[in-house]
CSV table of C-alpha atoms in Angstrom, one decimal:
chain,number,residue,atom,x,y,z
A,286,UNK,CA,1.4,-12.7,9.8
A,287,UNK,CA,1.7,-11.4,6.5
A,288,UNK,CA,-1.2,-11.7,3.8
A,289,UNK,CA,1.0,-13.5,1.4
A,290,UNK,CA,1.4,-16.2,3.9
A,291,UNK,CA,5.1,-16.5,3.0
A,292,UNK,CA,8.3,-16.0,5.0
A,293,UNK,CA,10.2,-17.4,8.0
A,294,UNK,CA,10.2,-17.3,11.4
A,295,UNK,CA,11.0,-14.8,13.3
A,296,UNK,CA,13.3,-15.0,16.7
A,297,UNK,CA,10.7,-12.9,18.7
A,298,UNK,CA,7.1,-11.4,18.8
A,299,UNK,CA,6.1,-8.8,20.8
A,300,UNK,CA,2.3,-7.9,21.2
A,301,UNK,CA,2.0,-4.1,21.6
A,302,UNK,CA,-1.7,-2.7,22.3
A,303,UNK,CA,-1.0,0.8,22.7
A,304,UNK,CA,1.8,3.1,21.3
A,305,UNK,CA,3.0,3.2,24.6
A,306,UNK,CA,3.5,-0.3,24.1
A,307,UNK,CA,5.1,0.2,20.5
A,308,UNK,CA,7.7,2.3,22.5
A,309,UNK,CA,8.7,0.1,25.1
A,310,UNK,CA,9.2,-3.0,22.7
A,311,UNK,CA,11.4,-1.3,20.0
A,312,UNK,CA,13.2,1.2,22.7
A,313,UNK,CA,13.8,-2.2,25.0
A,314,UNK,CA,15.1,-4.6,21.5
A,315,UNK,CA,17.5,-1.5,20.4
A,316,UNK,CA,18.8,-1.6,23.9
A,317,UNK,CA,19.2,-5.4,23.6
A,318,UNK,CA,21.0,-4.6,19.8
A,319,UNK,CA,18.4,-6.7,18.1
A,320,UNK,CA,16.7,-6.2,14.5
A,321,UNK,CA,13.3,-4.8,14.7
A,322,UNK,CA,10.7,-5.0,12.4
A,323,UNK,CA,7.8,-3.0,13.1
A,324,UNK,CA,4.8,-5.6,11.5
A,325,UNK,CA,0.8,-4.2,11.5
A,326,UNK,CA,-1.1,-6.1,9.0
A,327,UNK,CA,1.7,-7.5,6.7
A,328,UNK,CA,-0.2,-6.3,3.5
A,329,UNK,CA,2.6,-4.7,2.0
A,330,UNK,CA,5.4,-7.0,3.2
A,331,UNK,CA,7.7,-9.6,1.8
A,332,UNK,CA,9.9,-11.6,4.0
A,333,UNK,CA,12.3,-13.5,3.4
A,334,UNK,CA,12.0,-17.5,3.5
A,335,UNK,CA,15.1,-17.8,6.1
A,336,UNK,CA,12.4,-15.2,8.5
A,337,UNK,CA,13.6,-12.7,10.4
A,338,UNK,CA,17.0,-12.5,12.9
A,339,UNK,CA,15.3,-10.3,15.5
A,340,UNK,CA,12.2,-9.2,17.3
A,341,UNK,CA,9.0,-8.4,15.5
A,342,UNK,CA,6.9,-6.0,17.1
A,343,UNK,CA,3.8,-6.3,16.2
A,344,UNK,CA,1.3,-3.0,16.8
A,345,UNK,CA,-2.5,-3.6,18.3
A,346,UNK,CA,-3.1,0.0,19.2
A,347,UNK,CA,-6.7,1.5,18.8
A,348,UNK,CA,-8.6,3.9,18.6
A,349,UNK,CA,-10.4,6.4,16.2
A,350,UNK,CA,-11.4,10.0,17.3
A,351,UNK,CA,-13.0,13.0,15.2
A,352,UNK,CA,-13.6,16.5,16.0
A,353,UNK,CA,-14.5,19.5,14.8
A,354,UNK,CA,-12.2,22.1,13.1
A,355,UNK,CA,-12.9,25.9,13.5
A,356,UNK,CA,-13.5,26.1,9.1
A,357,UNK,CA,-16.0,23.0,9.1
A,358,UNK,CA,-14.0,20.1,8.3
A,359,UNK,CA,-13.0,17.8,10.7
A,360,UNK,CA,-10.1,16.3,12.5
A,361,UNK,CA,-9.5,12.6,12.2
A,362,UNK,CA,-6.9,11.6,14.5
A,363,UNK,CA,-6.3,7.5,14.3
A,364,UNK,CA,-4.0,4.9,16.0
A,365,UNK,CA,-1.4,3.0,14.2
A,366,UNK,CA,-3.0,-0.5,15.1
A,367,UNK,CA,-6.3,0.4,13.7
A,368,UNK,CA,-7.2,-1.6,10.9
A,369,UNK,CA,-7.6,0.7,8.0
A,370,UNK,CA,-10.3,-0.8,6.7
A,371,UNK,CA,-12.7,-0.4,9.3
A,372,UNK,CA,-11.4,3.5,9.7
A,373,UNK,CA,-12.8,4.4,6.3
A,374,UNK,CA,-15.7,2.7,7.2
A,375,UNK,CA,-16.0,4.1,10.3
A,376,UNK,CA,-15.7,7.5,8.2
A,377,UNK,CA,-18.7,6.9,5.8
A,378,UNK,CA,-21.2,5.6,8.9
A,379,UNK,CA,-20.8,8.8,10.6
A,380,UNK,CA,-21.5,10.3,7.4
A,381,UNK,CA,-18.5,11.8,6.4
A,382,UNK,CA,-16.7,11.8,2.9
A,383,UNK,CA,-13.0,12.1,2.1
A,384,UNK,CA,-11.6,8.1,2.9
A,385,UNK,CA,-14.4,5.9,0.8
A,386,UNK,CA,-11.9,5.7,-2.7
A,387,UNK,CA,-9.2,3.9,-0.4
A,388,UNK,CA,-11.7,1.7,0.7
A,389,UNK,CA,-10.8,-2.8,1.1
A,390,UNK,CA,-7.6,-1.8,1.4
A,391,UNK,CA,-5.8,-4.1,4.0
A,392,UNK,CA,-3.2,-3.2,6.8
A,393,UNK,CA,-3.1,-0.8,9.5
A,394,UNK,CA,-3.8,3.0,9.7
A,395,UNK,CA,0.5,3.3,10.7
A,396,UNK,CA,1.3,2.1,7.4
A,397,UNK,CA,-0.7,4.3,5.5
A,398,UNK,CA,1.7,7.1,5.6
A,399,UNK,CA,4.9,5.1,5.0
A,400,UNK,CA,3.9,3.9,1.5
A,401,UNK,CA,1.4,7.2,0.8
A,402,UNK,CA,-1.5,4.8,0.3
A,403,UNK,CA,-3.5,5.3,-2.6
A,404,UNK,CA,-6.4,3.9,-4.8
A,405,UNK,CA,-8.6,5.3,-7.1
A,406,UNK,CA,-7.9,8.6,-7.7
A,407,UNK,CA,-6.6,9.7,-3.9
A,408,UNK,CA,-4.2,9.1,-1.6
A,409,UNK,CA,-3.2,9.8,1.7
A,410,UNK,CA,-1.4,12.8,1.1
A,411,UNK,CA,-4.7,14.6,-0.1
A,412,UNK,CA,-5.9,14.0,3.4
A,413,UNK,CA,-3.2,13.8,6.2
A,414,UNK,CA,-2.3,16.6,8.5
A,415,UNK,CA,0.0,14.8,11.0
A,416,UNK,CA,1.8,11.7,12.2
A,417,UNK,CA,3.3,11.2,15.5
A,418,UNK,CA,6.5,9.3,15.5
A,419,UNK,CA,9.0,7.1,17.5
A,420,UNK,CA,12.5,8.6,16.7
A,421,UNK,CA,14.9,5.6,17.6
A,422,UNK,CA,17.8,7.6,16.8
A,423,UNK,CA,16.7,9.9,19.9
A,424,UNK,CA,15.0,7.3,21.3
A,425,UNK,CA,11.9,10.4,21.9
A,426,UNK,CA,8.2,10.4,20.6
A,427,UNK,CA,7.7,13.4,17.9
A,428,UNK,CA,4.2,14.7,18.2
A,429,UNK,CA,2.6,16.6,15.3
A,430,UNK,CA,5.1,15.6,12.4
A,431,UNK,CA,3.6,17.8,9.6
A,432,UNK,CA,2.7,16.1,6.4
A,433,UNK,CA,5.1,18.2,4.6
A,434,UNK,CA,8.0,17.2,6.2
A,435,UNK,CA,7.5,13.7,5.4
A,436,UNK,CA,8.4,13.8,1.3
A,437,UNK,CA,4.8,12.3,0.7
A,438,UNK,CA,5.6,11.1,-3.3
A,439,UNK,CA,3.6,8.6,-5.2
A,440,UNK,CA,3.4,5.3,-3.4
A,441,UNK,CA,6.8,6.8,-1.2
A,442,UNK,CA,7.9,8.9,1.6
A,443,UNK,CA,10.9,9.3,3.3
A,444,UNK,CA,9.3,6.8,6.1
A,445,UNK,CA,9.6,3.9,3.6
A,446,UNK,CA,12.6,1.6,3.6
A,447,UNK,CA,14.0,3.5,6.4
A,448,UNK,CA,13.6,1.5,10.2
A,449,UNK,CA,14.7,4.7,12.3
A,450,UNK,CA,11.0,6.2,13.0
A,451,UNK,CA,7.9,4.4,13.9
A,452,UNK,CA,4.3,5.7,13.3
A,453,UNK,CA,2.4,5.7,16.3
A,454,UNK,CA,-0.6,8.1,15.9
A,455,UNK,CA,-1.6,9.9,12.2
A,456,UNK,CA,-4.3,12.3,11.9
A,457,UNK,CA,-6.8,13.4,8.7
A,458,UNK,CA,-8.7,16.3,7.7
A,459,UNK,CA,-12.1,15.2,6.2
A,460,UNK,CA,-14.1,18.0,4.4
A,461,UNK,CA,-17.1,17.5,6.5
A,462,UNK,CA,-20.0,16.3,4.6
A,463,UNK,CA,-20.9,13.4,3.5
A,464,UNK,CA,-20.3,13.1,-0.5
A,465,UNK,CA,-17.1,11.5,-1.8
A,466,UNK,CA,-14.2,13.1,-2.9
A,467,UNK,CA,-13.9,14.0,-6.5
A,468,UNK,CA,-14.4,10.8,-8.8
A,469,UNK,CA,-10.9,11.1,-10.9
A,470,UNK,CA,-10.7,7.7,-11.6
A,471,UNK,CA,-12.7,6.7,-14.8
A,472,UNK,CA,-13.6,3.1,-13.9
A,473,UNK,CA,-14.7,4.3,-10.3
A,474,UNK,CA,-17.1,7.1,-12.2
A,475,UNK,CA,-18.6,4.5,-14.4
A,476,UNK,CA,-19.7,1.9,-12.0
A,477,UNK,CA,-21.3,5.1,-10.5
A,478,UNK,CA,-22.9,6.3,-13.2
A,479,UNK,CA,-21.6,9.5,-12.2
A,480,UNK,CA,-19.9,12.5,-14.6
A,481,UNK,CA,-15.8,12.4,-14.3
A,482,UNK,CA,-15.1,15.0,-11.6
A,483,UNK,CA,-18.3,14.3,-10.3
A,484,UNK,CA,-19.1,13.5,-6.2
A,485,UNK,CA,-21.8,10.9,-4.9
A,486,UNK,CA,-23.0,10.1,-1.3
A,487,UNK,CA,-19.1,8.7,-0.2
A,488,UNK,CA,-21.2,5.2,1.0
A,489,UNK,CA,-22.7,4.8,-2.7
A,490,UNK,CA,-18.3,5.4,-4.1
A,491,UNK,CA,-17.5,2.5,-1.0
A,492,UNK,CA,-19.7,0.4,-2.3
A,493,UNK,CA,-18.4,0.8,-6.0
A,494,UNK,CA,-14.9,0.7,-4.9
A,495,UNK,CA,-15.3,-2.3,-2.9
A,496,UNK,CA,-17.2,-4.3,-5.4
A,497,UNK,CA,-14.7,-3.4,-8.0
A,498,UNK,CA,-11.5,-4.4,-5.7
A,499,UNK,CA,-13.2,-7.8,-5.3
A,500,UNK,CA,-13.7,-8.5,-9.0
A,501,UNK,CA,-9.7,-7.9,-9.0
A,502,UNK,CA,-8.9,-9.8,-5.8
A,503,UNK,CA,-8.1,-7.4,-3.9
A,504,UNK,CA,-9.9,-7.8,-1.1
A,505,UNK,CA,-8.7,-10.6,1.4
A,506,UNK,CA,-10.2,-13.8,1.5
A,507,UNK,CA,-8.6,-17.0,3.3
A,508,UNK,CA,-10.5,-19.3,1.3
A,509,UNK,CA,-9.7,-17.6,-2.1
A,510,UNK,CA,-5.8,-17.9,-3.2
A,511,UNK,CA,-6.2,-14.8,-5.8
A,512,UNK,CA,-6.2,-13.0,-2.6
A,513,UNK,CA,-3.0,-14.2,-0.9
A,514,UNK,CA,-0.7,-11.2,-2.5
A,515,UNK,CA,0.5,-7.9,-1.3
A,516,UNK,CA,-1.9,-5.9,-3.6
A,517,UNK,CA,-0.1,-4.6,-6.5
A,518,UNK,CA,3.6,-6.2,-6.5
A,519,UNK,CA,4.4,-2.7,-9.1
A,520,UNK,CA,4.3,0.7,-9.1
A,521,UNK,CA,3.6,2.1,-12.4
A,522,UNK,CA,6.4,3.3,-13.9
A,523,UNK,CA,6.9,7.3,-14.1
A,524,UNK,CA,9.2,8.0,-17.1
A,525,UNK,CA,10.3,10.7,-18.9
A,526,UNK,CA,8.4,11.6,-22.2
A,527,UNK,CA,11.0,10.4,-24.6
A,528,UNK,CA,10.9,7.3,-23.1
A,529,UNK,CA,7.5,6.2,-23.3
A,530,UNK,CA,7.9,3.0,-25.4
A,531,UNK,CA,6.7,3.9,-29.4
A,532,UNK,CA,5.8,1.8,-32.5
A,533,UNK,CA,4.0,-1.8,-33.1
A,534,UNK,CA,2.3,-3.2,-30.6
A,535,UNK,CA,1.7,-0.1,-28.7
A,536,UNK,CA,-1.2,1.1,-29.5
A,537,UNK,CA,-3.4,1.8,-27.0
A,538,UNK,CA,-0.7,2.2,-23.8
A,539,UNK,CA,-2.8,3.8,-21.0
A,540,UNK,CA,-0.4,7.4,-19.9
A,541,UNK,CA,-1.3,9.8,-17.6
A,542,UNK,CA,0.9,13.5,-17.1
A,543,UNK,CA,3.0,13.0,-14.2
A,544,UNK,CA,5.2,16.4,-12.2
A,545,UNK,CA,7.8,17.7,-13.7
A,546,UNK,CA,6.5,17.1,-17.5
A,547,UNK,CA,7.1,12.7,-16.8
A,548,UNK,CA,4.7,10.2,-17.7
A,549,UNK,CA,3.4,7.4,-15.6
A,550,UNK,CA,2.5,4.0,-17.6
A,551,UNK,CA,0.3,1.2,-16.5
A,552,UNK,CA,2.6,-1.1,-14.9
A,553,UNK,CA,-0.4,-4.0,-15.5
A,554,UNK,CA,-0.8,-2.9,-19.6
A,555,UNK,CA,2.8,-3.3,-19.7
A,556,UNK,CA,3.0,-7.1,-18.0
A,557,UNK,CA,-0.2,-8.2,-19.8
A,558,UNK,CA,1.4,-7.2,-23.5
A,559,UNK,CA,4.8,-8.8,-22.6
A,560,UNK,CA,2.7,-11.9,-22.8
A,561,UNK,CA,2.2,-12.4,-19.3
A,562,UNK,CA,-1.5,-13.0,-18.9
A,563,UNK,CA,-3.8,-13.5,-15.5
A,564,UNK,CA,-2.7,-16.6,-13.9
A,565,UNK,CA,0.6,-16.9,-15.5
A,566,UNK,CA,1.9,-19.8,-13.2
A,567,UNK,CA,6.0,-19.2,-11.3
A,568,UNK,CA,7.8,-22.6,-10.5
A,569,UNK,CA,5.9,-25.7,-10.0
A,570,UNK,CA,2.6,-23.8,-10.1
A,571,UNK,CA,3.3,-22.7,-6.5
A,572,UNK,CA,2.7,-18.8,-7.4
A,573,UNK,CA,0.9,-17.1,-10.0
A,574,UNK,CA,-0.2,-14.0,-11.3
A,575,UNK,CA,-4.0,-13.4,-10.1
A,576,UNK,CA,-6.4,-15.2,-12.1
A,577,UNK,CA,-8.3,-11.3,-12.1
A,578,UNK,CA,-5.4,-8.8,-11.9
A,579,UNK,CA,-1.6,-9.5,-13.6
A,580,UNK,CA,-0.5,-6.6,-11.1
A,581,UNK,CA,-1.0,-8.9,-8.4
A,582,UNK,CA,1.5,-12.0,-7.6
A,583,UNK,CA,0.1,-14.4,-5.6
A,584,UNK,CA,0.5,-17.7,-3.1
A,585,UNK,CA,-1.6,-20.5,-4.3
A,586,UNK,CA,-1.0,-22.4,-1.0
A,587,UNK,CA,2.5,-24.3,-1.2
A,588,UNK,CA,4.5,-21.5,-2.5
A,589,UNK,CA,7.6,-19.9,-1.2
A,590,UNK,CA,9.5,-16.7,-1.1
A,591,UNK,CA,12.2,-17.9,-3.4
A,592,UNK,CA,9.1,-18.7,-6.1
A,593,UNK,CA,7.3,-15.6,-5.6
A,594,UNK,CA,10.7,-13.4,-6.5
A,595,UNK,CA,11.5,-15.7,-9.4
A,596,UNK,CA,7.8,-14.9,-11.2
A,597,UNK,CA,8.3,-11.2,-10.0
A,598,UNK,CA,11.8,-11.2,-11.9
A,599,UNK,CA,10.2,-13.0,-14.7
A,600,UNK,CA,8.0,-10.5,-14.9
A,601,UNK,CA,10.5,-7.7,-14.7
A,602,UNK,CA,12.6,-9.1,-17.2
A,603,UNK,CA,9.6,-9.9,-19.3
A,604,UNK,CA,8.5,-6.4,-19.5
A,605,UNK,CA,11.9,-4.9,-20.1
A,606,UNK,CA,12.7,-7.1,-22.8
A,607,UNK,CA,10.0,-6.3,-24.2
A,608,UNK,CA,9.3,-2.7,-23.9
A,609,UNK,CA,12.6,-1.3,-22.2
A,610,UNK,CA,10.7,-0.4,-19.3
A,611,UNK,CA,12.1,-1.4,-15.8
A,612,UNK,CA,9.3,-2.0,-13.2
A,613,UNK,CA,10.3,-1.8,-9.4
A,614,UNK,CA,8.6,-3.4,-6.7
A,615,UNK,CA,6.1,-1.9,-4.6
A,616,UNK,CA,6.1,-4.3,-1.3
A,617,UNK,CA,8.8,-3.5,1.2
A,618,UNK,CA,11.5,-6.9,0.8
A,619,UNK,CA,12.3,-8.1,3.8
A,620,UNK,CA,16.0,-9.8,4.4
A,621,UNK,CA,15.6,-10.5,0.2
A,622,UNK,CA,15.7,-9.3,-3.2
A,623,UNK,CA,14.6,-9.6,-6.9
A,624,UNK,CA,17.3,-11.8,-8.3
């Protein structure tokens, strides 16, 4: 259930194919005083080996509407259980721009909130308007939770790590037209040959996006292990200016401004120059950094929980030894921990 492929069984499944659904499952397993765990696509999810002690619902709903607004953009409103995937392209075929930059990502339109999706130069809090929510300290559905009231940060909001309010419903505003958003992201903008800044038709910028997320492997594939990972396992860090690591061996350290007058490093510039390289093999060759990308950590068939959070606090360790920089996971752990 999860893209990883790692992780124990779980007491319970439930199916749920509409929110109503979603509801009734987590309202009736809090009434029962069982752990829930709320599961779409288990693209961002690490679970522990021992599984889960409780029921895992799992949410199926559907369904994609758009609509006008009075100012010319236009209303996305989207269902938890819609695979997101399919949204954005769903976006781009009816000609509209706004989504294509998130493009291959994996999971379900729910999650997309909870971790403030982004790739590429956007994210979701660009775009969102809404969520409706399952409050299961009120045990009541919340319609129309505004975006600003849900501490939308980078690759964080105040939905993450927290297992009292379930996305059911979460609505976007798309500008209207059909060119892509902005192209902030260097790379992207080169494999367009486009100007930084610049916007192309949004299906020519999902077409770049996607081909570039598969030279990286990140896009799933079952029959290819560099894919078997939960995306980037680190944030980049954001640290204060006088910390940005100085002197030999630094040259070159990608940094970007952050808020508040921070900087945010390259999480994957920093694991590369601690000397771990693409395809750095964990224990017994059972996980390894992606043969195209040292951000992700991946299964190469036989691995287990335990190995993959032994590479990742290899990898931790490695980099703070090295530079002094602590990177923090980006997957939500479930029932375990960096050691």
């Amino acid at each position: 259930m999860t893209t990883l492929r790692l992780g124990g069984p779980a007491d319970r499944v439930v199916a749920a194919a509409t929110a109503e659904d979603v509801v009734e499952a987590v309202r009736a397993a809090d009434d029962a005083g069982e752990a829930v765990l709320v599961l779409g696509g288990g693209s961002n999810v690490v679970v522990a080996d021992e599984g889960f002690r409780g029921t895992v619902v799992r949410v199926g709903s559907t369904g994609v509407d758009v609509s006008a607004r009075p100012d010319g953009s236009v209303l996305l409103t989207v269902e938890a259980g819609e695979d997101w995937d399919d949204v954005v392209a769903t976006t781009v075929d009816r000609g509209l721009g706004g989504l294509e930059c998130l493009s291959g990502i994996p999971g379900r339109t729910g999650a997309t909130p909870v971790q403030n999706v982004g790739a590429y130069g956007v994210e979701v809090a660009d775009l969102l308007v809404d969520v409706d929510l399952y409050d299961r300290r009120t045990r009541s559905v919340r319609a129309h939770v505004p975006a600003a009231e849900l501490g939308l940060g980078y690759r964080t909001s105040v939905l993450k790590n927290r297992d009292d309010a379930v996305v059911l419903r979460v609505r976007f505003a798309l500008p209207g037209g059909a060119d892509s958003a902005p192209l902030r992201y260097p790379e992207l903008a080169r494999a367009l040959g486009a100007e930084p800044g610049g916007r192309v038709p949004a299906a020519a910028a999902r077409e770049a996006v996607l081909g570039l997320r598969r030279s990286k492997g990140m896009v799933l594939d079952p029959a290819d292990h560099d894919t078997w990972s939960a995306g980037s396992f680190f944030t980049n860090p954001v640290v204060d200016a006088a910390e940005v690591p100085d002197g030999p061996g630094t040259e070159g350290m990608p940094r970007w401004p952050a808020p508040v007058d921070r900087v945010k490093l390259s999480a994957a510039w920093l694991i590369q120059n601690a000397g771990f390289g693409r395809g750095h093999a964990g224990p017994g060759g059972r996980v390894a950094l992606s043969g195209r990308h040292v951000l992700a950590l991946t299964n190469r068939g036989s691995g287990t929980t335990a190995d993959l959070l032994s590479l990742a606090a290899q990898v931790r360790d490695g980099v703070v030894e090295r530079f002094g920089i602590a990177l923090h996971p980006e997957p939500v752990l479930v029932g375990c921990r960096l050691p």
